Short mmCIF file of C-alpha atoms in Angstrom, two decimals:
data_model
loop_
_atom_site.label_atom_id
_atom_site.label_comp_id
_atom_site.label_asym_id
_atom_site.label_seq_id
_atom_site.Cartn_x
_atom_site.Cartn_y
_atom_site.Cartn_z
CA MET O 671 107.97 98.17 96.96
CA ALA O 672 107.34 94.97 99.55
CA LYS O 673 105.36 95.46 102.43
CA ILE O 674 107.40 94.65 106.11
CA LEU O 675 105.41 94.40 109.07
CA ILE O 676 108.07 94.34 112.06
CA ILE O 677 106.70 92.25 116.12
CA ASP O 678 108.90 93.54 118.59
CA ASP O 679 108.04 94.58 122.20
CA GLU O 680 111.91 96.10 122.05
CA ARG O 681 110.48 99.63 120.56
CA ALA O 682 114.78 100.44 119.79
CA ILE O 683 114.33 97.20 117.96
CA ARG O 684 111.48 98.31 116.78
CA ARG O 685 113.42 101.66 115.55
CA ALA O 686 116.77 100.26 114.18
CA LEU O 687 115.16 97.90 111.67
CA ARG O 688 112.64 99.97 110.62
CA GLU O 689 115.85 102.94 109.93
CA ILE O 690 116.80 99.62 108.35
CA LEU O 691 113.80 99.19 106.05
CA GLU O 692 113.14 101.94 105.05
CA PHE O 693 116.51 103.13 103.63
CA GLU O 694 115.75 99.73 101.25
CA ASP O 695 112.78 101.47 99.90
CA PHE O 696 110.76 98.72 102.25
CA GLN O 697 107.32 100.30 103.45
CA VAL O 698 107.15 99.57 106.83
CA ASP O 699 104.58 98.59 110.04
CA GLU O 700 105.03 98.06 113.91
CA ALA O 701 103.67 96.62 116.28
CA GLU O 702 104.88 96.45 119.82
CA ASN O 703 103.20 92.65 120.89
CA GLY O 704 101.86 89.66 119.40
CA VAL O 705 97.53 90.16 120.03
CA GLU O 706 98.49 94.05 117.81
CA GLY O 707 100.58 92.00 115.36
CA LEU O 708 98.93 89.09 114.65
CA GLU O 709 95.44 91.69 114.32
CA LYS O 710 97.52 93.91 111.91
CA ALA O 711 98.30 90.33 109.43
CA LYS O 712 95.25 89.76 109.68
CA ASN O 713 94.81 92.82 107.90
CA THR O 714 96.43 93.75 105.31
CA LEU O 715 98.52 92.34 103.06
CA TYR O 716 101.90 91.88 103.49
CA ASP O 717 104.84 90.83 101.40
CA ILE O 718 107.01 89.57 104.50
CA ILE O 719 107.07 89.72 108.88
CA PHE O 720 109.87 89.97 110.91
CA CYS O 721 108.69 88.89 114.74
CA ASP O 722 110.26 88.90 117.87
CA ILE O 723 110.31 85.40 120.09
CA LYS O 724 110.54 86.91 123.31
CA MET O 725 107.22 88.85 124.03
CA PRO O 726 104.58 89.15 126.72
CA GLN O 727 100.88 88.07 126.16
CA MET O 728 101.12 86.48 123.07
CA ASP O 729 105.25 85.25 122.62
CA GLY O 730 106.27 84.91 119.50
CA MET O 731 105.70 81.20 118.58
CA GLU O 732 102.55 81.42 119.67
CA VAL O 733 102.37 83.98 116.35
CA LEU O 734 103.64 81.93 114.08
CA ASP O 735 100.94 79.54 115.55
CA ALA O 736 97.72 81.28 115.41
CA LEU O 737 99.22 82.54 111.29
CA THR O 738 99.30 79.13 110.20
CA VAL O 739 96.03 78.91 111.40
CA GLN O 740 94.10 81.38 109.85
CA LYS O 741 96.26 80.42 106.44
CA ILE O 742 98.27 83.38 106.01
CA GLU O 743 100.51 82.82 104.23
CA THR O 744 103.22 84.74 104.21
CA PRO O 745 106.41 84.81 105.09
CA VAL O 746 107.96 84.87 108.79
CA ILE O 747 111.54 85.87 110.12
CA MET O 748 112.00 85.36 113.76
CA ILE O 749 113.87 87.11 116.02
CA SER O 750 115.79 86.58 118.59
CA GLY O 751 118.60 87.61 121.25
CA HIS O 752 117.77 84.80 123.26
CA GLY O 753 118.12 82.20 120.64
CA ASN O 754 119.50 78.83 120.25
CA ILE O 755 120.11 75.80 117.42
CA GLU O 756 116.63 74.12 119.18
CA THR O 757 114.93 77.64 119.38
CA ALA O 758 115.58 77.74 116.04
CA VAL O 759 115.13 74.49 114.70
CA ASP O 760 111.70 74.47 116.00
CA ALA O 761 110.81 78.35 114.39
CA ILE O 762 111.78 76.11 110.83
CA LYS O 763 109.64 73.49 112.17
CA LYS O 764 107.00 75.95 112.90
CA GLY O 765 106.59 77.10 109.66
CA ALA O 766 109.21 80.48 110.29
CA PHE O 767 110.72 81.04 106.72
CA ASP O 768 114.18 81.98 108.97
CA PHE O 769 115.42 82.21 111.78
CA ILE O 770 117.80 85.92 112.59
CA GLU O 771 119.48 86.59 116.26
CA LYS O 772 119.96 89.99 117.62
CA PRO O 773 121.94 91.88 117.63
CA LEU O 774 120.63 92.23 114.26
CA ASP O 775 123.13 92.35 110.92
CA LEU O 776 122.50 94.52 107.86
CA ASN O 777 123.21 92.47 104.82
CA ARG O 778 122.08 89.15 106.97
CA ILE O 779 117.81 91.04 107.05
CA LEU O 780 118.94 92.15 102.82
CA VAL O 781 119.92 88.34 102.17
CA THR O 782 117.21 87.02 103.66
CA ILE O 783 114.40 89.82 102.89
CA ARG O 784 115.77 89.13 98.93
CA ASN O 785 115.68 84.96 99.61
CA ALA O 786 111.49 85.23 101.11
CA LYS O 787 110.70 87.18 97.81
CA ASP O 788 111.91 84.69 95.99
CA ARG O 789 110.25 82.28 98.16
CA VAL O 790 106.87 83.75 97.45
CA VAL O 791 107.56 84.41 93.97
CA LEU O 792 108.31 80.55 93.74
CA VAL O 793 104.93 79.73 95.56
CA GLU O 794 103.12 81.75 92.89
CA GLU O 795 104.41 80.37 89.96
CA THR O 796 103.98 76.65 91.34
CA LYS O 797 100.14 77.34 91.58
CA GLN O 798 100.16 78.18 88.71
CA LEU O 799 102.21 75.57 86.88
CA LYS O 800 100.07 73.02 89.24
CA THR O 801 96.90 74.71 86.71
CA THR O 802 98.37 74.48 83.93
CA VAL O 803 99.36 70.81 84.38
CA ARG O 804 95.87 69.98 85.41
CA LYS O 805 93.83 71.83 82.85
CA PHE O 806 96.59 70.35 79.63
CA LYS O 807 98.06 67.82 81.15
CA GLY O 808 100.83 69.37 78.53
CA SER O 809 101.16 72.70 76.54
CA SER O 810 102.15 72.09 72.71
CA ILE O 811 99.89 73.06 70.59
CA ILE O 812 98.95 69.47 68.24
CA GLY O 813 98.46 70.35 64.05
CA GLU O 814 99.88 70.26 61.12
CA THR O 815 97.50 72.24 58.91
CA ASP O 816 98.57 75.90 57.32
CA GLY O 817 97.18 77.61 60.16
CA ILE O 818 98.38 75.57 62.50
CA ILE O 819 101.58 75.94 61.22
CA GLN O 820 101.28 79.65 60.95
CA ILE O 821 100.19 79.65 64.86
CA LYS O 822 103.09 78.25 65.96
CA GLU O 823 105.55 80.35 63.34
CA MET O 824 104.36 83.54 65.04
CA ILE O 825 104.34 82.74 68.91
CA GLU O 826 108.42 81.35 68.03
CA LYS O 827 108.60 85.45 66.95
CA VAL O 828 106.76 87.29 68.76
CA ALA O 829 107.56 85.19 72.51
CA PRO O 830 111.02 86.35 73.15
CA SER O 831 109.72 90.10 72.49
CA ASP O 832 107.35 92.35 75.49
CA ALA O 833 104.55 93.00 72.24
CA ARG O 834 101.08 93.11 73.85
CA VAL O 835 98.96 90.58 71.56
CA LEU O 836 95.26 90.04 70.77
CA ILE O 837 94.09 86.51 70.88
CA THR O 838 90.58 85.55 68.77
CA GLY O 839 88.54 82.63 68.10
CA ALA O 840 85.52 80.92 69.13
CA ASN O 841 85.17 79.04 72.62
CA GLY O 842 87.09 76.37 73.50
CA SER O 843 89.77 76.35 69.78
CA GLY O 844 92.49 76.80 71.77
CA LYS O 845 93.49 80.28 72.84
CA GLU O 846 94.17 79.96 76.84
CA LEU O 847 96.77 77.65 74.92
CA VAL O 848 98.31 79.78 72.58
CA ALA O 849 98.58 82.04 75.35
CA ARG O 850 100.93 79.73 77.60
CA SER O 851 103.00 79.41 74.92
CA LEU O 852 103.98 82.34 74.95
CA HIS O 853 104.83 83.14 77.98
CA ASP O 854 106.43 79.38 78.41
CA LEU O 855 108.98 80.86 75.23
CA SER O 856 109.21 84.15 76.43
CA ASN O 857 112.52 85.35 78.76
CA ARG O 858 109.17 85.91 81.35
CA LYS O 859 108.93 81.90 81.47
CA LYS O 860 110.23 81.95 85.04
CA MET O 861 107.78 84.46 86.67
CA PRO O 862 103.66 84.12 86.93
CA PHE O 863 101.27 83.50 84.60
CA VAL O 864 98.23 84.85 85.48
CA GLU O 865 95.01 84.10 84.07
CA VAL O 866 91.79 86.77 84.47
CA ASN O 867 88.42 85.11 82.62
CA CYS O 868 86.62 88.19 82.35
CA ALA O 869 83.31 86.74 81.70
CA ALA O 870 83.18 84.78 84.76
CA ILE O 871 83.75 87.74 87.27
CA PRO O 872 80.69 89.91 88.10
CA SER O 873 81.40 93.52 86.48
CA GLU O 874 81.16 94.90 90.62
CA LEU O 875 84.06 93.08 91.26
CA ILE O 876 86.18 93.40 87.81
CA GLU O 877 88.33 96.17 88.78
CA SER O 878 89.06 94.69 92.54
CA GLU O 879 90.03 91.30 91.08
CA LEU O 880 91.97 93.35 88.40
CA PHE O 881 93.40 95.89 90.41
CA GLY O 882 93.15 95.04 93.86
CA HIS O 883 92.38 96.65 96.93
CA GLU O 884 92.82 98.69 100.50
CA LYS O 885 91.02 97.24 103.29
CA GLY O 886 87.54 99.05 103.67
CA ALA O 887 87.38 99.77 99.95
CA PHE O 888 84.10 98.20 99.90
CA THR O 889 81.74 96.08 102.47
CA SER O 890 84.00 92.66 102.07
CA ALA O 891 87.40 94.20 101.99
CA VAL O 892 88.74 93.54 105.18
CA LYS O 893 92.28 93.31 103.76
CA ASP O 894 94.47 94.24 101.82
CA LYS O 895 94.72 92.29 99.04
CA LYS O 896 96.81 92.49 95.36
CA GLY O 897 95.49 92.48 92.33
CA LYS O 898 96.33 89.56 89.20
CA PHE O 899 98.53 92.96 87.57
CA GLU O 900 100.65 93.06 90.33
CA LEU O 901 100.66 89.45 90.68
CA ALA O 902 101.62 88.90 87.50
CA SER O 903 104.39 91.27 87.66
CA GLY O 904 107.51 90.20 86.12
CA GLY O 905 105.39 87.84 84.18
CA THR O 906 102.64 87.75 81.98
CA LEU O 907 98.82 88.18 82.45
CA PHE O 908 96.46 86.55 80.10
CA LEU O 909 92.57 88.61 80.05
CA ASP O 910 90.86 85.90 78.65
CA GLU O 911 87.18 86.80 77.41
CA ILE O 912 88.01 90.31 77.33
CA GLY O 913 85.13 91.17 75.03
CA ASP O 914 83.48 91.16 78.45
CA MET O 915 84.99 92.95 80.24
CA SER O 916 82.75 96.47 81.36
CA ALA O 917 83.58 100.04 80.56
CA SER O 918 85.17 101.40 83.62
CA ALA O 919 87.62 98.60 83.73
CA GLN O 920 88.98 99.07 80.33
CA ALA O 921 89.33 102.84 81.19
CA LYS O 922 92.04 101.28 84.09
CA VAL O 923 93.12 98.67 81.78
CA LEU O 924 93.83 100.92 79.30
CA ARG O 925 95.38 103.88 81.90
CA ALA O 926 97.41 100.91 83.27
CA LEU O 927 98.70 99.82 79.48
CA GLN O 928 99.27 103.74 78.53
CA GLU O 929 101.87 104.73 81.43
CA ASN O 930 102.20 100.96 83.60
CA VAL O 931 101.17 101.98 86.89
CA ILE O 932 97.89 101.23 88.06
CA GLN O 933 95.68 102.06 91.99
CA ARG O 934 93.89 99.34 94.01
CA VAL O 935 90.61 100.08 94.35
CA GLY O 936 89.89 102.73 98.08
CA SER O 937 93.63 104.04 97.27
CA GLU O 938 95.20 106.45 95.57
CA ARG O 939 98.21 105.64 95.52
CA ASP O 940 100.19 104.70 92.53
CA ILE O 941 101.80 100.92 92.01
CA LYS O 942 105.02 100.64 89.34
CA ILE O 943 103.97 97.25 87.56
CA ASP O 944 105.24 95.24 84.69
CA ALA O 945 103.23 92.18 82.93
CA ARG O 946 103.41 91.87 79.60
CA VAL O 947 99.19 91.67 78.62
CA VAL O 948 98.07 89.04 76.27
CA ALA O 949 94.68 89.03 75.56
CA ALA O 950 91.88 86.98 73.76
CA THR O 951 88.46 86.86 73.47
CA ASN O 952 85.41 84.93 71.58
CA LYS O 953 83.58 88.58 70.23
CA ASP O 954 84.48 90.72 66.75
CA LEU O 955 85.32 93.73 69.21
CA TRP O 956 85.60 95.94 65.65
CA LYS O 957 81.65 95.19 65.88
CA GLU O 958 81.79 95.70 69.72
CA ILE O 959 83.65 99.76 69.02
CA ALA O 960 80.67 100.68 66.58
CA GLU O 961 77.87 99.31 69.34
CA GLY O 962 78.98 101.34 71.57
CA ARG O 963 80.41 98.29 73.73
CA PHE O 964 83.99 98.24 73.64
CA ARG O 965 86.74 101.31 73.53
CA GLU O 966 88.74 101.60 70.24
CA ASP O 967 91.65 103.35 71.48
CA LEU O 968 92.04 100.61 74.44
CA TYR O 969 91.68 97.66 71.63
CA HIS O 970 95.11 99.13 69.57
CA ARG O 971 96.80 99.22 73.40
CA LEU O 972 95.68 95.19 73.03
CA ALA O 973 96.54 94.52 69.35
CA VAL O 974 99.96 95.09 68.56
CA ILE O 975 100.19 91.21 67.68
CA LEU O 976 96.61 89.84 65.94
CA ILE O 977 96.65 85.91 66.45
CA HIS O 978 93.61 84.26 64.62
CA VAL O 979 92.84 80.06 66.02
CA PRO O 980 90.46 78.64 63.82
CA SER O 981 87.60 76.81 64.50
CA LEU O 982 87.78 72.76 64.59
CA ASN O 983 85.69 72.74 61.91
CA GLU O 984 88.55 74.87 59.62
CA ARG O 985 91.03 72.57 60.57
CA ARG O 986 89.24 68.90 60.32
CA ASP O 987 92.81 67.05 59.07
CA ASP O 988 94.20 67.62 62.56
CA ILE O 989 91.28 65.60 64.06
CA PRO O 990 92.70 62.33 63.63
CA MET O 991 96.43 63.83 65.27
CA LEU O 992 93.89 65.79 68.34
CA ALA O 993 91.93 62.71 69.30
CA GLU O 994 95.10 60.40 69.56
CA TYR O 995 96.54 62.13 71.45
CA PHE O 996 93.81 63.05 73.57
CA ILE O 997 92.86 59.11 73.23
CA THR O 998 97.01 58.54 75.02
CA LEU O 999 95.93 61.12 78.04
CA VAL O 1000 91.71 59.97 78.60
CA CYS O 1001 92.97 56.24 79.04
CA ASN O 1002 96.09 57.49 81.92
CA GLU O 1003 93.73 59.11 83.55
CA HIS O 1004 91.19 57.01 83.78
CA GLY O 1005 93.97 53.95 84.78
CA VAL O 1006 92.79 51.74 81.72
CA PRO O 1007 94.65 50.55 79.12
CA LYS O 1008 95.12 52.09 75.89
CA LYS O 1009 92.18 51.86 73.44
CA GLU O 1010 91.85 52.43 69.81
CA PHE O 1011 90.29 54.10 67.14
CA THR O 1012 89.35 52.12 63.93
CA ASP O 1013 89.65 53.88 60.61
CA GLU O 1014 86.99 54.38 60.29
CA ALA O 1015 86.33 55.88 63.78
CA LEU O 1016 88.54 58.59 62.98
CA VAL O 1017 86.53 59.31 59.58
CA GLU O 1018 83.57 59.59 61.99
CA LEU O 1019 85.17 61.61 64.24
CA GLN O 1020 85.49 64.59 61.00
CA GLN O 1021 82.11 64.82 60.39
CA ILE O 1022 81.14 66.00 63.54
CA ASP O 1023 79.97 69.40 63.45
CA TRP O 1024 82.41 70.87 65.93
CA THR O 1025 80.31 73.78 67.48
CA GLY O 1026 82.62 73.31 70.49
CA ASN O 1027 85.60 72.89 69.20
CA ILE O 1028 88.96 71.30 71.01
CA ARG O 1029 86.82 70.81 73.57
CA GLU O 1030 84.28 68.99 72.78
CA LEU O 1031 86.46 66.88 71.06
CA ARG O 1032 88.57 66.07 74.44
CA ASN O 1033 84.47 65.60 76.39
CA ILE O 1034 84.15 62.98 73.02
CA VAL O 1035 86.98 61.34 73.26
CA GLU O 1036 86.37 60.72 77.43
CA ARG O 1037 82.73 59.90 76.65
CA LEU O 1038 83.37 57.24 74.11
CA VAL O 1039 86.75 55.52 76.29
CA ILE O 1040 84.17 54.97 79.20
CA LEU O 1041 81.75 53.71 77.57
CA CYS O 1042 83.44 51.19 74.62
CA GLY O 1043 85.79 48.62 74.46
CA ALA O 1044 89.08 48.21 73.47
CA LYS O 1045 88.65 48.89 69.62
CA ILE O 1046 86.37 52.86 68.84
CA THR O 1047 84.41 51.93 65.92
CA GLY O 1048 82.88 54.33 64.00
CA ASP O 1049 79.24 52.61 64.15
CA ASP O 1050 80.21 53.53 68.61
CA VAL O 1051 81.42 57.35 67.27
CA LYS O 1052 78.55 57.76 65.36
CA THR O 1053 76.50 56.06 68.79
CA PHE O 1054 77.55 58.43 71.67
CA ALA O 1055 79.64 61.54 69.75
CA ASN O 1056 75.86 62.79 69.67
CA PRO O 1057 73.80 61.44 72.35
CA LYS O 1058 70.66 63.09 71.83
CA LYS O 1059 70.12 62.16 68.33
CA HIS O 1060 69.57 58.94 70.23
CA ILE O 1061 67.26 59.93 73.45
#
């Protein structure tokens, strides 16, 4: 249910617009002037704002400027009974999503709302895509060993479904890349891929991060906030390091998976969700269950499909292919001519004990690109791959 704010000094306009929007099942707030409207927009998370242009105290253009300064990204639809082309163009230049003249037309309003909501989804998806590009610069899973071929085959079978997937494997082995591949090959690929690192968020904040919160739910909750479950609606929610989630958060995630509803922190209102959940962990969850740190019922909800990602030590034959991929990537990033590994260098890379897995290999390749010449030799790998040995 979208939440909409109407800012207009004419009570009749507010009432008419409210009736239209509530009939379409939108949640509506009102403000009778620009000052009140700006204050509400600062303290409450709205999906769309309707704002009149001609108002006392603070007109619509000033509200638009103030929203930009406050970095409030809610789409703003300007409305006016005194509009002209120049006013509309000015409003759009200042960041308004659209401009509608009074008297308001029902069909135009509903079409504009739909387009504004689509833009919000697109903006969120673009942010996620940029993050993906920065982190991976490519989404294919590289490797031809039996374990990797099995993973690729399983992804192709599982991705089109909405089945939940639990991905296991050591740190740095590529669990997130498997999750992204599941999303990219799914029917949800045009919707957001939202990631939550459960180990990186303090236990007292994880529930707010996942489920969102209402203004005033706790000391720092100065405005409403959507949680990751809501942001991932229609797409995929990736719960990384699920084994580090607090017991209370586990209980709420279990309810969300069972009933497809959540409640924001500080609220008793149920919110329907539609996010495919993919989880990952580097822990032995059965051991965690036996020691009372992880819920068995949550495990069974998450582990509809199990995918284990082998460590790099278990797939050493993939190292030459991975090294070639990373050296091309790193040379492009640093703006240097493509360097090459000698055969001896690749053999030396295969002899390393890869405790950090793919992430460690990528870092070592970058180190070799920076410190070595056009051809990276076996001696270079011996010297620079593990610098602690040479301190």
